[in-house]
Amino acid sequence: MLTNKSLSSSVGQGRRGGKPAGRSALHAFWKANQLRLAPWLFLAPGILMFLLYVIIPIFQSMNISFYAWDGLGEKEFVGLSNYVELMDDEAFYTSLKNNIIWLVLYMLAIPAGLFVALFLNQNVRGIRIYKSLFFFPFVISQVVVGLVFAWFYDPSYGLLNIVLGKLGFDPIAVLADERFVTYGIIVAGLWPQTAYCMILYLTGLNAVDPEQIEAGRLDNAKGWRMLWYIILPQLKPATFIAVVVTVIGALRSFDLISIMTDGGPWGSSRVLAFYMYEQAFSEYGFRMGYGAAIAVVLFAIMMVYITGFLYKMYRDERGH
């Protein structure tokens, strides 16, 4: 039989020589669930940053939209007054209309990027030079893009009006004409956005299964039929990313408008993001609550559009 002294001595040795019970249980749990837990540990920093800088600010903006606040003083709860005021704000409707135009025309970047990628996805002499030229708009700043197109549209010495003059047309002040200003800025934005979509599709084309292409050729599929039935179905992931990024880019357009027109002439080129900035941070009165209400409306439009596209993709996948 073990005496009390020997028993306590053996327990002490176990504590000193072996692992504590809690630590060994944790080690066993990690061993049993390592493959399941490891991805979440790697994702944890990104998820934390996303919550901290995206999700939480969204709910903070929604909360601020119910207040009248200048950003420094006391908040005054006004309920839905900011949203009611939006319904009678002519500048808001102008910005909303321009955002819809941006959203529709900006989608041209997706098919344009696809066809440029198809052109560049071939092994011919000098193709790397062409790829560099088409890739260039993506790597330069939007500020530079805005300045380049502002010079391009200049009615006195811009390249556009020099060409129009050679063809016998009168010069057009694109950025000073309410009829053309929004379309002129959208063209400037399509230049780098097309390059971005091109990069996505070039990456997707590298993953296209060559066996399916050969099978399509055996079935006499070529040209548009090859593109529609063989290549495009394999480019769905690239198309999804291109649509989401293009929609977000169209709805949050700000920098080009700020550089090229500053919302003019007479506010005709405003979009919701720029109008939100004017109301919340400019000399118009630092109306943080009203600016937050505009931001909430913009976020709702973005979510409706992207959710609809996600649902369509999900329905198509289930149909297959």
Tab-separated table of C-alpha atoms in Angstrom:
chain	number	residue	atom	x	y	z
A	1	MET	CA	0.000	0.000	0.000
A	2	LEU	CA	1.095	3.564	-0.706
A	3	THR	CA	1.648	5.743	2.302
A	4	ASN	CA	0.483	9.350	2.309
A	5	LYS	CA	4.087	10.479	1.793
A	6	SER	CA	4.699	8.234	-1.206
A	7	LEU	CA	1.328	9.168	-2.714
A	8	SER	CA	2.012	12.877	-2.476
A	9	SER	CA	5.510	12.286	-3.853
A	10	SER	CA	4.144	10.462	-6.922
A	11	VAL	CA	1.534	13.166	-7.554
A	12	GLY	CA	4.237	15.831	-7.298
A	13	GLN	CA	6.394	13.959	-9.801
A	14	GLY	CA	3.436	13.699	-12.170
A	15	ARG	CA	2.869	17.404	-12.004
A	16	ARG	CA	6.519	18.175	-12.569
A	17	GLY	CA	7.233	15.562	-15.232
A	18	GLY	CA	3.979	15.440	-17.194
A	19	LYS	CA	1.743	18.095	-18.802
A	20	PRO	CA	-1.110	19.681	-16.828
A	21	ALA	CA	-4.477	18.106	-17.524
A	22	GLY	CA	-5.937	21.272	-19.106
A	23	ARG	CA	-2.999	21.745	-21.439
A	24	SER	CA	-3.048	18.128	-22.591
A	25	ALA	CA	-6.800	18.329	-23.249
A	26	LEU	CA	-6.266	21.491	-25.346
A	27	HIS	CA	-3.464	19.769	-27.256
A	28	ALA	CA	-5.681	16.753	-27.928
A	29	PHE	CA	-8.525	19.015	-29.122
A	30	TRP	CA	-6.149	20.830	-31.508
A	31	LYS	CA	-4.844	17.520	-32.885
A	32	ALA	CA	-8.355	16.271	-33.507
A	33	ASN	CA	-9.626	19.477	-35.154
A	34	GLN	CA	-6.483	20.955	-36.710
A	35	LEU	CA	-7.641	20.766	-40.327
A	36	ARG	CA	-10.970	22.363	-39.456
A	37	LEU	CA	-9.615	25.152	-37.258
A	38	ALA	CA	-6.434	26.133	-39.130
A	39	PRO	CA	-8.230	27.987	-42.002
A	40	TRP	CA	-10.217	30.061	-39.502
A	41	LEU	CA	-7.049	31.024	-37.651
A	42	PHE	CA	-5.521	32.279	-40.901
A	43	LEU	CA	-8.731	34.133	-41.784
A	44	ALA	CA	-9.169	35.654	-38.331
A	45	PRO	CA	-6.986	38.789	-38.903
A	46	GLY	CA	-8.756	39.565	-42.189
A	47	ILE	CA	-12.204	38.975	-40.661
A	48	LEU	CA	-11.302	41.239	-37.730
A	49	MET	CA	-10.154	44.031	-40.048
A	50	PHE	CA	-13.277	43.614	-42.212
A	51	LEU	CA	-15.521	43.893	-39.161
A	52	LEU	CA	-13.584	46.856	-37.784
A	53	TYR	CA	-13.309	48.913	-40.965
A	54	VAL	CA	-16.337	47.827	-43.042
A	55	ILE	CA	-19.191	46.207	-41.122
A	56	ILE	CA	-19.107	48.345	-37.963
A	57	PRO	CA	-18.831	51.663	-39.926
A	58	ILE	CA	-21.861	50.635	-42.007
A	59	PHE	CA	-24.013	50.328	-38.881
A	60	GLN	CA	-22.497	53.523	-37.458
A	61	SER	CA	-23.503	55.377	-40.644
A	62	MET	CA	-27.028	54.020	-40.349
A	63	ASN	CA	-27.165	55.247	-36.766
A	64	ILE	CA	-25.809	58.717	-37.609
A	65	SER	CA	-28.409	59.095	-40.391
A	66	PHE	CA	-31.093	59.475	-37.688
A	67	TYR	CA	-29.373	62.511	-36.162
A	68	ALA	CA	-28.658	66.147	-37.010
A	69	TRP	CA	-24.939	66.496	-36.291
A	70	ASP	CA	-22.095	68.729	-37.447
A	71	GLY	CA	-19.397	66.193	-36.523
A	72	LEU	CA	-18.221	68.017	-33.396
A	73	GLY	CA	-21.122	69.156	-31.226
A	74	GLU	CA	-23.994	67.292	-29.631
A	75	LYS	CA	-26.115	65.006	-31.751
A	76	GLU	CA	-29.815	65.778	-32.049
A	77	PHE	CA	-32.093	62.843	-32.783
A	78	VAL	CA	-34.381	63.703	-35.722
A	79	GLY	CA	-35.638	60.241	-36.687
A	80	LEU	CA	-36.431	59.915	-40.378
A	81	SER	CA	-36.241	63.657	-41.070
A	82	ASN	CA	-33.044	63.329	-43.112
A	83	TYR	CA	-34.675	60.732	-45.366
A	84	VAL	CA	-37.838	62.823	-45.711
A	85	GLU	CA	-35.707	65.791	-46.764
A	86	LEU	CA	-34.015	63.626	-49.397
A	87	MET	CA	-37.380	63.032	-51.049
A	88	ASP	CA	-37.694	66.787	-51.780
A	89	ASP	CA	-34.043	67.394	-52.663
A	90	GLU	CA	-33.601	68.113	-56.376
A	91	ALA	CA	-29.812	67.718	-56.128
A	92	PHE	CA	-30.334	64.219	-54.674
A	93	TYR	CA	-32.453	63.179	-57.670
A	94	THR	CA	-29.863	64.584	-60.078
A	95	SER	CA	-27.168	62.568	-58.305
A	96	LEU	CA	-29.343	59.453	-58.293
A	97	LYS	CA	-30.055	59.803	-62.033
A	98	ASN	CA	-26.349	60.178	-62.765
A	99	ASN	CA	-25.569	57.130	-60.653
A	100	ILE	CA	-28.029	55.061	-62.692
A	101	ILE	CA	-26.363	56.276	-65.905
A	102	TRP	CA	-22.971	55.353	-64.432
A	103	LEU	CA	-24.261	51.933	-63.415
A	104	VAL	CA	-25.670	51.120	-66.858
A	105	LEU	CA	-22.806	52.433	-68.996
A	106	TYR	CA	-20.042	51.250	-66.686
A	107	MET	CA	-21.103	47.660	-67.355
A	108	LEU	CA	-19.670	48.105	-70.865
A	109	ALA	CA	-16.268	47.568	-69.250
A	110	ILE	CA	-17.055	43.861	-68.799
A	111	PRO	CA	-17.603	42.845	-72.458
A	112	ALA	CA	-14.873	45.296	-73.534
A	113	GLY	CA	-12.436	43.706	-71.085
A	114	LEU	CA	-13.439	40.232	-72.280
A	115	PHE	CA	-12.782	40.988	-75.950
A	116	VAL	CA	-9.469	42.686	-75.187
A	117	ALA	CA	-8.475	39.625	-73.142
A	118	LEU	CA	-9.446	37.310	-76.010
A	119	PHE	CA	-7.332	39.409	-78.364
A	120	LEU	CA	-4.326	39.334	-76.012
A	121	ASN	CA	-4.671	35.619	-75.191
A	122	GLN	CA	-2.631	34.423	-78.163
A	123	ASN	CA	0.967	33.645	-78.909
A	124	VAL	CA	2.060	36.117	-81.571
A	125	ARG	CA	5.102	38.285	-81.932
A	126	GLY	CA	5.054	41.406	-79.762
A	127	ILE	CA	2.014	40.336	-77.691
A	128	ARG	CA	3.777	41.325	-74.446
A	129	ILE	CA	4.078	44.900	-75.662
A	130	TYR	CA	0.345	44.986	-76.422
A	131	LYS	CA	-0.431	43.534	-72.987
A	132	SER	CA	1.674	46.230	-71.330
A	133	LEU	CA	-0.129	48.969	-73.265
A	134	PHE	CA	-3.563	47.671	-72.300
A	135	PHE	CA	-2.461	47.057	-68.701
A	136	PHE	CA	-1.093	50.605	-68.304
A	137	PRO	CA	-4.427	52.363	-67.464
A	138	PHE	CA	-4.960	50.036	-64.503
A	139	VAL	CA	-1.713	50.939	-62.731
A	140	ILE	CA	-1.944	54.735	-62.996
A	141	SER	CA	-3.826	56.848	-60.487
A	142	GLN	CA	-7.418	57.905	-61.082
A	143	VAL	CA	-6.242	61.470	-60.535
A	144	VAL	CA	-3.884	61.122	-63.494
A	145	VAL	CA	-6.692	59.602	-65.583
A	146	GLY	CA	-8.929	62.552	-64.719
A	147	LEU	CA	-6.279	65.112	-65.660
A	148	VAL	CA	-5.452	63.343	-68.940
A	149	PHE	CA	-9.102	63.290	-70.021
A	150	ALA	CA	-9.659	66.880	-68.875
A	151	TRP	CA	-6.858	67.899	-71.257
A	152	PHE	CA	-8.281	65.589	-73.924
A	153	TYR	CA	-11.690	67.319	-73.713
A	154	ASP	CA	-10.304	70.877	-73.524
A	155	PRO	CA	-12.249	73.022	-76.053
A	156	SER	CA	-9.176	75.103	-76.989
A	157	TYR	CA	-6.282	72.678	-77.408
A	158	GLY	CA	-7.680	69.244	-76.501
A	159	LEU	CA	-7.070	66.368	-78.883
A	160	LEU	CA	-10.806	65.649	-79.213
A	161	ASN	CA	-11.626	69.112	-80.523
A	162	ILE	CA	-8.529	69.214	-82.737
A	163	VAL	CA	-9.840	66.057	-84.448
A	164	LEU	CA	-13.369	67.495	-84.644
A	165	GLY	CA	-11.966	70.690	-86.180
A	166	LYS	CA	-10.084	68.677	-88.811
A	167	LEU	CA	-13.377	66.950	-89.671
A	168	GLY	CA	-15.175	70.275	-90.013
A	169	PHE	CA	-17.135	70.252	-86.731
A	170	ASP	CA	-17.339	72.984	-84.122
A	171	PRO	CA	-15.504	72.387	-80.828
A	172	ILE	CA	-17.473	70.829	-77.975
A	173	ALA	CA	-16.848	71.834	-74.359
A	174	VAL	CA	-17.667	68.376	-73.014
A	175	LEU	CA	-17.017	69.131	-69.353
A	176	ALA	CA	-18.859	72.459	-69.457
A	177	ASP	CA	-22.024	71.170	-71.136
A	178	GLU	CA	-24.755	69.627	-68.974
A	179	ARG	CA	-25.742	67.318	-71.827
A	180	PHE	CA	-22.338	65.676	-72.220
A	181	VAL	CA	-20.454	66.069	-68.945
A	182	THR	CA	-21.603	62.846	-67.249
A	183	TYR	CA	-20.932	60.756	-70.351
A	184	GLY	CA	-17.504	62.330	-70.761
A	185	ILE	CA	-16.519	61.388	-67.207
A	186	ILE	CA	-17.884	57.851	-67.660
A	187	VAL	CA	-15.699	57.396	-70.755
A	188	ALA	CA	-12.700	58.416	-68.649
A	189	GLY	CA	-13.674	55.877	-65.999
A	190	LEU	CA	-14.191	53.090	-68.532
A	191	TRP	CA	-10.562	53.300	-69.641
A	192	PRO	CA	-8.991	51.885	-66.425
A	193	GLN	CA	-12.044	49.751	-65.588
A	194	THR	CA	-11.790	47.932	-68.914
A	195	ALA	CA	-8.132	47.220	-68.149
A	196	TYR	CA	-9.123	45.735	-64.782
A	197	CYS	CA	-11.748	43.464	-66.338
A	198	MET	CA	-9.204	42.464	-68.995
A	199	ILE	CA	-6.808	41.287	-66.271
A	200	LEU	CA	-9.553	39.222	-64.622
A	201	TYR	CA	-10.474	37.547	-67.902
A	202	LEU	CA	-6.852	36.925	-68.879
A	203	THR	CA	-6.431	35.078	-65.582
A	204	GLY	CA	-9.632	33.136	-66.231
A	205	LEU	CA	-8.595	32.198	-69.777
A	206	ASN	CA	-5.423	30.605	-68.411
A	207	ALA	CA	-7.647	28.199	-66.460
A	208	VAL	CA	-9.877	27.215	-69.407
A	209	ASP	CA	-9.819	23.457	-69.981
A	210	PRO	CA	-8.139	22.791	-73.366
A	211	GLU	CA	-9.840	19.392	-73.603
A	212	GLN	CA	-13.255	21.068	-73.692
A	213	ILE	CA	-12.068	23.375	-76.456
A	214	GLU	CA	-10.817	20.402	-78.473
A	215	ALA	CA	-14.116	18.607	-77.902
A	216	GLY	CA	-15.957	21.716	-79.104
A	217	ARG	CA	-13.846	21.832	-82.245
A	218	LEU	CA	-14.669	18.192	-82.939
A	219	ASP	CA	-18.349	19.156	-82.694
A	220	ASN	CA	-17.696	21.923	-85.232
A	221	ALA	CA	-18.068	24.727	-82.664
A	222	LYS	CA	-16.137	27.815	-83.670
A	223	GLY	CA	-16.326	31.596	-83.383
A	224	TRP	CA	-19.300	32.854	-81.398
A	225	ARG	CA	-20.577	29.349	-80.663
A	226	MET	CA	-17.230	28.356	-79.159
A	227	LEU	CA	-17.200	31.535	-77.070
A	228	TRP	CA	-20.797	31.234	-75.861
A	229	TYR	CA	-21.035	27.506	-75.132
A	230	ILE	CA	-17.456	26.502	-74.259
A	231	ILE	CA	-15.410	29.473	-73.023
A	232	LEU	CA	-17.906	31.755	-71.240
A	233	PRO	CA	-19.292	29.025	-68.911
A	234	GLN	CA	-15.742	28.443	-67.680
A	235	LEU	CA	-15.259	32.176	-67.110
A	236	LYS	CA	-18.152	32.512	-64.637
A	237	PRO	CA	-15.893	33.133	-61.602
A	238	ALA	CA	-14.075	35.932	-63.459
A	239	THR	CA	-17.401	37.371	-64.645
A	240	PHE	CA	-18.766	37.358	-61.107
A	241	ILE	CA	-15.783	39.301	-59.752
A	242	ALA	CA	-15.859	41.692	-62.731
A	243	VAL	CA	-19.561	42.479	-62.230
A	244	VAL	CA	-19.272	43.030	-58.480
A	245	VAL	CA	-16.184	45.253	-58.780
A	246	THR	CA	-17.667	47.219	-61.691
A	247	VAL	CA	-20.948	47.832	-59.851
A	248	ILE	CA	-19.107	49.018	-56.758
A	249	GLY	CA	-16.834	51.210	-58.883
A	250	ALA	CA	-19.801	52.790	-60.673
A	251	LEU	CA	-21.701	53.540	-57.468
A	252	ARG	CA	-18.778	54.921	-55.484
A	253	SER	CA	-17.411	57.086	-58.315
A	254	PHE	CA	-15.944	60.187	-56.719
A	255	ASP	CA	-12.335	60.905	-57.657
A	256	LEU	CA	-12.857	61.470	-61.399
A	257	ILE	CA	-15.777	63.820	-60.752
A	258	SER	CA	-13.804	65.737	-58.145
A	259	ILE	CA	-10.800	66.133	-60.455
A	260	MET	CA	-12.575	66.796	-63.745
A	261	THR	CA	-15.604	68.937	-62.835
A	262	ASP	CA	-15.969	69.219	-59.037
A	263	GLY	CA	-19.629	68.355	-59.557
A	264	GLY	CA	-20.248	71.045	-62.179
A	265	PRO	CA	-21.442	72.600	-64.283
A	266	TRP	CA	-24.100	73.736	-61.777
A	267	GLY	CA	-24.095	70.371	-60.021
A	268	SER	CA	-25.108	68.452	-63.155
A	269	SER	CA	-22.317	65.854	-62.861
A	270	ARG	CA	-22.834	65.001	-59.198
A	271	VAL	CA	-23.293	61.408	-58.109
A	272	LEU	CA	-24.433	60.176	-54.707
A	273	ALA	CA	-20.907	59.626	-53.357
A	274	PHE	CA	-19.844	63.147	-54.344
A	275	TYR	CA	-23.070	64.698	-53.041
A	276	MET	CA	-22.595	62.851	-49.753
A	277	TYR	CA	-19.100	64.371	-49.471
A	278	GLU	CA	-20.435	67.850	-50.242
A	279	GLN	CA	-23.091	67.624	-47.553
A	280	ALA	CA	-20.965	65.981	-44.857
A	281	PHE	CA	-17.478	67.445	-45.241
A	282	SER	CA	-17.570	70.605	-47.345
A	283	GLU	CA	-18.580	74.215	-46.807
A	284	TYR	CA	-22.259	73.315	-47.232
A	285	GLY	CA	-22.620	73.007	-43.467
A	286	PHE	CA	-20.970	69.780	-42.267
A	287	ARG	CA	-24.277	67.917	-42.163
A	288	MET	CA	-23.027	64.512	-41.058
A	289	GLY	CA	-26.509	63.081	-40.521
A	290	TYR	CA	-27.745	64.126	-43.967
A	291	GLY	CA	-24.554	62.835	-45.584
A	292	ALA	CA	-24.973	59.520	-43.738
A	293	ALA	CA	-28.547	59.244	-45.046
A	294	ILE	CA	-27.241	59.644	-48.611
A	295	ALA	CA	-24.609	56.981	-47.875
A	296	VAL	CA	-27.285	54.569	-46.605
A	297	VAL	CA	-29.323	55.039	-49.794
A	298	LEU	CA	-26.200	54.419	-51.877
A	299	PHE	CA	-25.407	51.287	-49.858
A	300	ALA	CA	-28.981	50.009	-50.319
A	301	ILE	CA	-28.792	50.449	-54.102
A	302	MET	CA	-25.463	48.630	-54.171
A	303	MET	CA	-26.770	45.731	-52.076
A	304	VAL	CA	-29.931	45.335	-54.154
A	305	TYR	CA	-27.947	45.181	-57.390
A	306	ILE	CA	-25.288	42.767	-56.093
A	307	THR	CA	-27.816	40.562	-54.264
A	308	GLY	CA	-29.870	40.264	-57.450
A	309	PHE	CA	-26.799	39.209	-59.399
A	310	LEU	CA	-25.794	36.694	-56.694
A	311	TYR	CA	-29.292	35.210	-56.720
A	312	LYS	CA	-29.204	34.868	-60.496
A	313	MET	CA	-25.849	33.078	-60.364
A	314	TYR	CA	-27.093	30.788	-57.572
A	315	ARG	CA	-30.220	29.934	-59.560
A	316	ASP	CA	-28.155	29.192	-62.663
A	317	GLU	CA	-25.844	26.919	-60.676
A	318	ARG	CA	-28.775	25.012	-59.187
A	319	GLY	CA	-30.313	24.688	-62.622
A	320	HIS	CA	-27.214	22.802	-63.738
